[in-house]
Amino acid sequence: TRLLGNRRWAAALIALLYLACPGVLEVAYGPDLYMSWMTVAWVPVAVLSICRGVESWDRLSMIVLATGHGLCWWGHSPVALWTTIAVFIVALFAVAGRPDALSRIRALAVGGVVFAAIAAYPLGSVLLYPPEPGVHTAELQRADAPVIASFIRQAFPGVLLPIKAAGAWNQNFQLGYALWALFLMAIV
């Protein structure tokens, strides 16, 4: 409703599509990705505030962005990491080359302080401490091309087919037909 104004039914429909998306529902009932489920409420807050921030780059937008984004880091760091990358790219374009870039950077700095206050512990625990004594996180993060290709072969074309009740959880991480249609309509 913040982005669509008085078109509350459209906002409710988009929220319902988000929650009913197989890729969102799968994290809770499929492979028990409860930590990813903890971010379901906060990713839209981060997206809303960065969209609102592009229009009116004020301190309130940056504080809301920092809060939603910082709480994503409390939920699940991989989801928060891709959210961080997306927010950084949008913020970079929203600040670069603007005549009011200095005021936007100040508002972003306020948001950065709020973000650091909220996400200090999860960021520190992810970046500074290995999961077990003697285990180096670099080994856990290594993904070779054959491994990535294997995961893609296991998931595709199943991600475009109806979801399966059991046995194919990696194919159930998908947008769903309604969100694909909404995405195509947005492009058109």
JSON list of C-alpha atoms in Angstrom, two decimals:
[
{"chain": "A", "resi": 1, "resn": "THR", "atom": "CA", "xyz": [0.00, 0.00, 0.00]},
{"chain": "A", "resi": 2, "resn": "ARG", "atom": "CA", "xyz": [2.95, 2.37, 0.51]},
{"chain": "A", "resi": 3, "resn": "LEU", "atom": "CA", "xyz": [3.97, 1.99, -3.13]},
{"chain": "A", "resi": 4, "resn": "LEU", "atom": "CA", "xyz": [0.52, 1.64, -4.71]},
{"chain": "A", "resi": 5, "resn": "GLY", "atom": "CA", "xyz": [-1.30, 4.30, -2.66]},
{"chain": "A", "resi": 6, "resn": "ASN", "atom": "CA", "xyz": [-5.04, 3.84, -2.56]},
{"chain": "A", "resi": 7, "resn": "ARG", "atom": "CA", "xyz": [-4.99, 0.68, -4.71]},
{"chain": "A", "resi": 8, "resn": "ARG", "atom": "CA", "xyz": [-5.24, -1.56, -1.64]},
{"chain": "A", "resi": 9, "resn": "TRP", "atom": "CA", "xyz": [-6.72, -4.54, -3.49]},
{"chain": "A", "resi": 10, "resn": "ALA", "atom": "CA", "xyz": [-3.79, -4.59, -5.90]},
{"chain": "A", "resi": 11, "resn": "ALA", "atom": "CA", "xyz": [-1.37, -4.39, -2.96]},
{"chain": "A", "resi": 12, "resn": "ALA", "atom": "CA", "xyz": [-3.20, -7.23, -1.20]},
{"chain": "A", "resi": 13, "resn": "LEU", "atom": "CA", "xyz": [-3.06, -9.34, -4.37]},
{"chain": "A", "resi": 14, "resn": "ILE", "atom": "CA", "xyz": [0.68, -8.76, -4.77]},
{"chain": "A", "resi": 15, "resn": "ALA", "atom": "CA", "xyz": [1.26, -9.64, -1.09]},
{"chain": "A", "resi": 16, "resn": "LEU", "atom": "CA", "xyz": [-0.83, -12.79, -1.52]},
{"chain": "A", "resi": 17, "resn": "LEU", "atom": "CA", "xyz": [1.14, -13.75, -4.64]},
{"chain": "A", "resi": 18, "resn": "TYR", "atom": "CA", "xyz": [4.38, -13.25, -2.71]},
{"chain": "A", "resi": 19, "resn": "LEU", "atom": "CA", "xyz": [3.28, -15.44, 0.17]},
{"chain": "A", "resi": 20, "resn": "ALA", "atom": "CA", "xyz": [1.72, -18.07, -2.11]},
{"chain": "A", "resi": 21, "resn": "CYS", "atom": "CA", "xyz": [4.80, -18.27, -4.32]},
{"chain": "A", "resi": 22, "resn": "PRO", "atom": "CA", "xyz": [6.12, -21.85, -4.33]},
{"chain": "A", "resi": 23, "resn": "GLY", "atom": "CA", "xyz": [9.65, -20.56, -3.84]},
{"chain": "A", "resi": 24, "resn": "VAL", "atom": "CA", "xyz": [8.58, -18.78, -0.65]},
{"chain": "A", "resi": 25, "resn": "LEU", "atom": "CA", "xyz": [6.39, -21.59, 0.67]},
{"chain": "A", "resi": 26, "resn": "GLU", "atom": "CA", "xyz": [8.98, -24.25, -0.11]},
{"chain": "A", "resi": 27, "resn": "VAL", "atom": "CA", "xyz": [11.44, -22.85, 2.39]},
{"chain": "A", "resi": 28, "resn": "ALA", "atom": "CA", "xyz": [9.01, -23.64, 5.22]},
{"chain": "A", "resi": 29, "resn": "TYR", "atom": "CA", "xyz": [7.52, -26.99, 4.26]},
{"chain": "A", "resi": 30, "resn": "GLY", "atom": "CA", "xyz": [10.09, -28.57, 1.97]},
{"chain": "A", "resi": 31, "resn": "PRO", "atom": "CA", "xyz": [13.66, -29.01, 3.18]},
{"chain": "A", "resi": 32, "resn": "ASP", "atom": "CA", "xyz": [12.99, -27.22, 6.52]},
{"chain": "A", "resi": 33, "resn": "LEU", "atom": "CA", "xyz": [14.77, -23.98, 5.70]},
{"chain": "A", "resi": 34, "resn": "TYR", "atom": "CA", "xyz": [13.39, -22.20, 8.73]},
{"chain": "A", "resi": 35, "resn": "MET", "atom": "CA", "xyz": [16.13, -19.59, 8.83]},
{"chain": "A", "resi": 36, "resn": "SER", "atom": "CA", "xyz": [15.28, -18.55, 5.28]},
{"chain": "A", "resi": 37, "resn": "TRP", "atom": "CA", "xyz": [11.61, -18.38, 6.30]},
{"chain": "A", "resi": 38, "resn": "MET", "atom": "CA", "xyz": [12.60, -15.88, 9.00]},
{"chain": "A", "resi": 39, "resn": "THR", "atom": "CA", "xyz": [13.51, -13.39, 6.26]},
{"chain": "A", "resi": 40, "resn": "VAL", "atom": "CA", "xyz": [10.18, -13.63, 4.40]},
{"chain": "A", "resi": 41, "resn": "ALA", "atom": "CA", "xyz": [8.75, -10.64, 6.28]},
{"chain": "A", "resi": 42, "resn": "TRP", "atom": "CA", "xyz": [11.89, -8.49, 6.05]},
{"chain": "A", "resi": 43, "resn": "VAL", "atom": "CA", "xyz": [12.87, -8.76, 2.37]},
{"chain": "A", "resi": 44, "resn": "PRO", "atom": "CA", "xyz": [9.72, -6.83, 1.29]},
{"chain": "A", "resi": 45, "resn": "VAL", "atom": "CA", "xyz": [10.54, -4.13, 3.87]},
{"chain": "A", "resi": 46, "resn": "ALA", "atom": "CA", "xyz": [14.00, -3.73, 2.35]},
{"chain": "A", "resi": 47, "resn": "VAL", "atom": "CA", "xyz": [12.56, -3.70, -1.18]},
{"chain": "A", "resi": 48, "resn": "LEU", "atom": "CA", "xyz": [9.85, -1.20, -0.21]},
{"chain": "A", "resi": 49, "resn": "SER", "atom": "CA", "xyz": [12.28, 1.17, 1.43]},
{"chain": "A", "resi": 50, "resn": "ILE", "atom": "CA", "xyz": [14.76, 1.10, -1.43]},
{"chain": "A", "resi": 51, "resn": "CYS", "atom": "CA", "xyz": [11.89, 1.74, -3.90]},
{"chain": "A", "resi": 52, "resn": "ARG", "atom": "CA", "xyz": [10.62, 4.55, -1.68]},
{"chain": "A", "resi": 53, "resn": "GLY", "atom": "CA", "xyz": [14.19, 5.76, -1.32]},
{"chain": "A", "resi": 54, "resn": "VAL", "atom": "CA", "xyz": [14.61, 6.14, -5.07]},
{"chain": "A", "resi": 55, "resn": "GLU", "atom": "CA", "xyz": [11.64, 8.55, -5.07]},
{"chain": "A", "resi": 56, "resn": "SER", "atom": "CA", "xyz": [12.40, 10.46, -1.88]},
{"chain": "A", "resi": 57, "resn": "TRP", "atom": "CA", "xyz": [15.82, 9.66, -0.55]},
{"chain": "A", "resi": 58, "resn": "ASP", "atom": "CA", "xyz": [15.25, 10.81, 3.02]},
{"chain": "A", "resi": 59, "resn": "ARG", "atom": "CA", "xyz": [16.48, 9.65, 6.41]},
{"chain": "A", "resi": 60, "resn": "LEU", "atom": "CA", "xyz": [13.24, 7.86, 7.25]},
{"chain": "A", "resi": 61, "resn": "SER", "atom": "CA", "xyz": [13.52, 5.72, 4.10]},
{"chain": "A", "resi": 62, "resn": "MET", "atom": "CA", "xyz": [17.10, 4.85, 4.95]},
{"chain": "A", "resi": 63, "resn": "ILE", "atom": "CA", "xyz": [16.22, 3.98, 8.58]},
{"chain": "A", "resi": 64, "resn": "VAL", "atom": "CA", "xyz": [13.40, 1.69, 7.41]},
{"chain": "A", "resi": 65, "resn": "LEU", "atom": "CA", "xyz": [15.76, 0.16, 4.85]},
{"chain": "A", "resi": 66, "resn": "ALA", "atom": "CA", "xyz": [18.43, -0.38, 7.48]},
{"chain": "A", "resi": 67, "resn": "THR", "atom": "CA", "xyz": [15.94, -1.94, 9.89]},
{"chain": "A", "resi": 68, "resn": "GLY", "atom": "CA", "xyz": [14.44, -4.37, 7.37]},
{"chain": "A", "resi": 69, "resn": "HIS", "atom": "CA", "xyz": [17.81, -5.18, 5.93]},
{"chain": "A", "resi": 70, "resn": "GLY", "atom": "CA", "xyz": [19.47, -5.60, 9.33]},
{"chain": "A", "resi": 71, "resn": "LEU", "atom": "CA", "xyz": [16.70, -7.97, 10.44]},
{"chain": "A", "resi": 72, "resn": "CYS", "atom": "CA", "xyz": [17.30, -10.02, 7.27]},
{"chain": "A", "resi": 73, "resn": "TRP", "atom": "CA", "xyz": [20.82, -10.60, 8.58]},
{"chain": "A", "resi": 74, "resn": "TRP", "atom": "CA", "xyz": [19.34, -11.88, 11.85]},
{"chain": "A", "resi": 75, "resn": "GLY", "atom": "CA", "xyz": [17.16, -14.31, 9.89]},
{"chain": "A", "resi": 76, "resn": "HIS", "atom": "CA", "xyz": [19.49, -15.92, 7.34]},
{"chain": "A", "resi": 77, "resn": "SER", "atom": "CA", "xyz": [22.79, -14.60, 6.12]},
{"chain": "A", "resi": 78, "resn": "PRO", "atom": "CA", "xyz": [22.68, -16.02, 2.54]},
{"chain": "A", "resi": 79, "resn": "VAL", "atom": "CA", "xyz": [19.30, -14.37, 1.87]},
{"chain": "A", "resi": 80, "resn": "ALA", "atom": "CA", "xyz": [20.60, -11.20, 3.50]},
{"chain": "A", "resi": 81, "resn": "LEU", "atom": "CA", "xyz": [23.72, -11.32, 1.34]},
{"chain": "A", "resi": 82, "resn": "TRP", "atom": "CA", "xyz": [21.83, -11.31, -1.96]},
{"chain": "A", "resi": 83, "resn": "THR", "atom": "CA", "xyz": [19.52, -8.64, -0.54]},
{"chain": "A", "resi": 84, "resn": "THR", "atom": "CA", "xyz": [22.63, -6.61, 0.37]},
{"chain": "A", "resi": 85, "resn": "ILE", "atom": "CA", "xyz": [23.97, -6.90, -3.17]},
{"chain": "A", "resi": 86, "resn": "ALA", "atom": "CA", "xyz": [20.64, -5.83, -4.70]},
{"chain": "A", "resi": 87, "resn": "VAL", "atom": "CA", "xyz": [20.25, -2.90, -2.30]},
{"chain": "A", "resi": 88, "resn": "PHE", "atom": "CA", "xyz": [23.84, -1.78, -2.92]},
{"chain": "A", "resi": 89, "resn": "ILE", "atom": "CA", "xyz": [23.37, -1.77, -6.69]},
{"chain": "A", "resi": 90, "resn": "VAL", "atom": "CA", "xyz": [20.11, 0.22, -6.48]},
{"chain": "A", "resi": 91, "resn": "ALA", "atom": "CA", "xyz": [21.64, 2.65, -3.95]},
{"chain": "A", "resi": 92, "resn": "LEU", "atom": "CA", "xyz": [24.66, 3.16, -6.18]},
{"chain": "A", "resi": 93, "resn": "PHE", "atom": "CA", "xyz": [22.47, 4.16, -9.12]},
{"chain": "A", "resi": 94, "resn": "ALA", "atom": "CA", "xyz": [20.22, 6.27, -6.89]},
{"chain": "A", "resi": 95, "resn": "VAL", "atom": "CA", "xyz": [23.16, 8.35, -5.66]},
{"chain": "A", "resi": 96, "resn": "ALA", "atom": "CA", "xyz": [25.50, 8.49, -8.66]},
{"chain": "A", "resi": 97, "resn": "GLY", "atom": "CA", "xyz": [25.31, 11.59, -10.78]},
{"chain": "A", "resi": 98, "resn": "ARG", "atom": "CA", "xyz": [22.52, 13.29, -8.81]},
{"chain": "A", "resi": 99, "resn": "PRO", "atom": "CA", "xyz": [22.72, 17.00, -7.99]},
{"chain": "A", "resi": 100, "resn": "ASP", "atom": "CA", "xyz": [21.61, 16.19, -4.43]},
{"chain": "A", "resi": 101, "resn": "ALA", "atom": "CA", "xyz": [24.10, 13.31, -4.07]},
{"chain": "A", "resi": 102, "resn": "LEU", "atom": "CA", "xyz": [25.64, 14.76, -0.89]},
{"chain": "A", "resi": 103, "resn": "SER", "atom": "CA", "xyz": [22.30, 14.85, 0.96]},
{"chain": "A", "resi": 104, "resn": "ARG", "atom": "CA", "xyz": [21.55, 11.32, -0.28]},
{"chain": "A", "resi": 105, "resn": "ILE", "atom": "CA", "xyz": [24.92, 10.12, 1.01]},
{"chain": "A", "resi": 106, "resn": "ARG", "atom": "CA", "xyz": [24.17, 11.71, 4.40]},
{"chain": "A", "resi": 107, "resn": "ALA", "atom": "CA", "xyz": [20.80, 9.93, 4.58]},
{"chain": "A", "resi": 108, "resn": "LEU", "atom": "CA", "xyz": [22.52, 6.71, 3.54]},
{"chain": "A", "resi": 109, "resn": "ALA", "atom": "CA", "xyz": [25.11, 7.21, 6.29]},
{"chain": "A", "resi": 110, "resn": "VAL", "atom": "CA", "xyz": [22.32, 7.53, 8.89]},
{"chain": "A", "resi": 111, "resn": "GLY", "atom": "CA", "xyz": [20.86, 4.28, 7.56]},
{"chain": "A", "resi": 112, "resn": "GLY", "atom": "CA", "xyz": [24.31, 2.71, 7.68]},
{"chain": "A", "resi": 113, "resn": "VAL", "atom": "CA", "xyz": [24.68, 3.53, 11.37]},
{"chain": "A", "resi": 114, "resn": "VAL", "atom": "CA", "xyz": [21.24, 2.04, 12.12]},
{"chain": "A", "resi": 115, "resn": "PHE", "atom": "CA", "xyz": [22.10, -1.03, 10.03]},
{"chain": "A", "resi": 116, "resn": "ALA", "atom": "CA", "xyz": [25.42, -1.49, 11.85]},
{"chain": "A", "resi": 117, "resn": "ALA", "atom": "CA", "xyz": [23.66, -1.25, 15.21]},
{"chain": "A", "resi": 118, "resn": "ILE", "atom": "CA", "xyz": [21.06, -3.87, 14.25]},
{"chain": "A", "resi": 119, "resn": "ALA", "atom": "CA", "xyz": [23.21, -6.29, 12.25]},
{"chain": "A", "resi": 120, "resn": "ALA", "atom": "CA", "xyz": [26.52, -6.11, 14.13]},
{"chain": "A", "resi": 121, "resn": "TYR", "atom": "CA", "xyz": [26.20, -9.50, 15.80]},
{"chain": "A", "resi": 122, "resn": "PRO", "atom": "CA", "xyz": [25.02, -11.58, 12.82]},
{"chain": "A", "resi": 123, "resn": "LEU", "atom": "CA", "xyz": [27.51, -9.92, 10.48]},
{"chain": "A", "resi": 124, "resn": "GLY", "atom": "CA", "xyz": [30.34, -10.50, 12.93]},
{"chain": "A", "resi": 125, "resn": "SER", "atom": "CA", "xyz": [29.37, -14.11, 13.53]},
{"chain": "A", "resi": 126, "resn": "VAL", "atom": "CA", "xyz": [29.17, -14.84, 9.80]},
{"chain": "A", "resi": 127, "resn": "LEU", "atom": "CA", "xyz": [32.27, -12.97, 8.68]},
{"chain": "A", "resi": 128, "resn": "LEU", "atom": "CA", "xyz": [34.63, -13.33, 11.62]},
{"chain": "A", "resi": 129, "resn": "TYR", "atom": "CA", "xyz": [34.05, -16.72, 13.19]},
{"chain": "A", "resi": 130, "resn": "PRO", "atom": "CA", "xyz": [34.27, -20.15, 11.54]},
{"chain": "A", "resi": 131, "resn": "PRO", "atom": "CA", "xyz": [31.33, -22.50, 12.15]},
{"chain": "A", "resi": 132, "resn": "GLU", "atom": "CA", "xyz": [33.51, -24.96, 14.07]},
{"chain": "A", "resi": 133, "resn": "PRO", "atom": "CA", "xyz": [37.00, -24.72, 15.54]},
{"chain": "A", "resi": 134, "resn": "GLY", "atom": "CA", "xyz": [39.54, -25.60, 12.86]},
{"chain": "A", "resi": 135, "resn": "VAL", "atom": "CA", "xyz": [37.07, -25.30, 9.95]},
{"chain": "A", "resi": 136, "resn": "HIS", "atom": "CA", "xyz": [37.87, -22.60, 7.45]},
{"chain": "A", "resi": 137, "resn": "THR", "atom": "CA", "xyz": [34.82, -20.95, 5.90]},
{"chain": "A", "resi": 138, "resn": "ALA", "atom": "CA", "xyz": [36.59, -20.68, 2.53]},
{"chain": "A", "resi": 139, "resn": "GLU", "atom": "CA", "xyz": [36.19, -24.44, 2.12]},
{"chain": "A", "resi": 140, "resn": "LEU", "atom": "CA", "xyz": [32.45, -24.19, 2.79]},
{"chain": "A", "resi": 141, "resn": "GLN", "atom": "CA", "xyz": [31.97, -21.41, 0.24]},
{"chain": "A", "resi": 142, "resn": "ARG", "atom": "CA", "xyz": [33.81, -23.06, -2.64]},
{"chain": "A", "resi": 143, "resn": "ALA", "atom": "CA", "xyz": [31.55, -23.93, -5.54]},
{"chain": "A", "resi": 144, "resn": "ASP", "atom": "CA", "xyz": [33.13, -25.51, -8.59]},
{"chain": "A", "resi": 145, "resn": "ALA", "atom": "CA", "xyz": [31.52, -25.20, -12.02]},
{"chain": "A", "resi": 146, "resn": "PRO", "atom": "CA", "xyz": [30.64, -28.93, -12.21]},
{"chain": "A", "resi": 147, "resn": "VAL", "atom": "CA", "xyz": [28.84, -28.74, -8.85]},
{"chain": "A", "resi": 148, "resn": "ILE", "atom": "CA", "xyz": [26.85, -25.69, -9.93]},
{"chain": "A", "resi": 149, "resn": "ALA", "atom": "CA", "xyz": [26.00, -27.31, -13.28]},
{"chain": "A", "resi": 150, "resn": "SER", "atom": "CA", "xyz": [24.85, -30.45, -11.45]},
{"chain": "A", "resi": 151, "resn": "PHE", "atom": "CA", "xyz": [22.46, -28.46, -9.26]},
{"chain": "A", "resi": 152, "resn": "ILE", "atom": "CA", "xyz": [21.06, -26.64, -12.30]},
{"chain": "A", "resi": 153, "resn": "ARG", "atom": "CA", "xyz": [20.52, -29.96, -14.14]},
{"chain": "A", "resi": 154, "resn": "GLN", "atom": "CA", "xyz": [18.69, -31.35, -11.10]},
{"chain": "A", "resi": 155, "resn": "ALA", "atom": "CA", "xyz": [16.39, -28.33, -10.88]},
{"chain": "A", "resi": 156, "resn": "PHE", "atom": "CA", "xyz": [15.71, -27.55, -14.54]},
{"chain": "A", "resi": 157, "resn": "PRO", "atom": "CA", "xyz": [13.15, -27.89, -16.19]},
{"chain": "A", "resi": 158, "resn": "GLY", "atom": "CA", "xyz": [11.34, -28.91, -12.99]},
{"chain": "A", "resi": 159, "resn": "VAL", "atom": "CA", "xyz": [11.28, -25.30, -11.76]},
{"chain": "A", "resi": 160, "resn": "LEU", "atom": "CA", "xyz": [8.89, -24.50, -14.61]},
{"chain": "A", "resi": 161, "resn": "LEU", "atom": "CA", "xyz": [6.60, -27.50, -13.96]},
{"chain": "A", "resi": 162, "resn": "PRO", "atom": "CA", "xyz": [3.95, -27.87, -11.22]},
{"chain": "A", "resi": 163, "resn": "ILE", "atom": "CA", "xyz": [5.42, -28.42, -7.77]},
{"chain": "A", "resi": 164, "resn": "LYS", "atom": "CA", "xyz": [5.86, -31.95, -6.50]},
{"chain": "A", "resi": 165, "resn": "ALA", "atom": "CA", "xyz": [4.69, -33.21, -3.11]},
{"chain": "A", "resi": 166, "resn": "ALA", "atom": "CA", "xyz": [7.91, -35.00, -2.19]},
{"chain": "A", "resi": 167, "resn": "GLY", "atom": "CA", "xyz": [11.30, -35.99, -3.47]},
{"chain": "A", "resi": 168, "resn": "ALA", "atom": "CA", "xyz": [12.12, -32.99, -5.64]},
{"chain": "A", "resi": 169, "resn": "TRP", "atom": "CA", "xyz": [12.61, -30.12, -3.23]},
{"chain": "A", "resi": 170, "resn": "ASN", "atom": "CA", "xyz": [15.18, -28.33, -5.40]},
{"chain": "A", "resi": 171, "resn": "GLN", "atom": "CA", "xyz": [12.60, -28.15, -8.21]},
{"chain": "A", "resi": 172, "resn": "ASN", "atom": "CA", "xyz": [10.03, -26.56, -5.90]},
{"chain": "A", "resi": 173, "resn": "PHE", "atom": "CA", "xyz": [12.07, -23.36, -5.50]},
{"chain": "A", "resi": 174, "resn": "GLN", "atom": "CA", "xyz": [10.25, -21.47, -8.22]},
{"chain": "A", "resi": 175, "resn": "LEU", "atom": "CA", "xyz": [8.27, -18.33, -8.82]},
{"chain": "A", "resi": 176, "resn": "GLY", "atom": "CA", "xyz": [5.04, -20.06, -9.75]},
{"chain": "A", "resi": 177, "resn": "TYR", "atom": "CA", "xyz": [2.86, -19.28, -12.72]},
{"chain": "A", "resi": 178, "resn": "ALA", "atom": "CA", "xyz": [1.14, -16.25, -11.19]},
{"chain": "A", "resi": 179, "resn": "LEU", "atom": "CA", "xyz": [4.40, -14.44, -10.41]},
{"chain": "A", "resi": 180, "resn": "TRP", "atom": "CA", "xyz": [5.84, -15.32, -13.84]},
{"chain": "A", "resi": 181, "resn": "ALA", "atom": "CA", "xyz": [2.71, -13.77, -15.38]},
{"chain": "A", "resi": 182, "resn": "LEU", "atom": "CA", "xyz": [3.05, -10.69, -13.17]},
{"chain": "A", "resi": 183, "resn": "PHE", "atom": "CA", "xyz": [6.74, -10.42, -14.10]},
{"chain": "A", "resi": 184, "resn": "LEU", "atom": "CA", "xyz": [5.96, -10.65, -17.82]},
{"chain": "A", "resi": 185, "resn": "MET", "atom": "CA", "xyz": [3.17, -8.07, -17.48]},
{"chain": "A", "resi": 186, "resn": "ALA", "atom": "CA", "xyz": [5.59, -5.72, -15.69]},
{"chain": "A", "resi": 187, "resn": "ILE", "atom": "CA", "xyz": [8.07, -6.06, -18.54]},
{"chain": "A", "resi": 188, "resn": "VAL", "atom": "CA", "xyz": [5.38, -5.39, -21.14]}
]
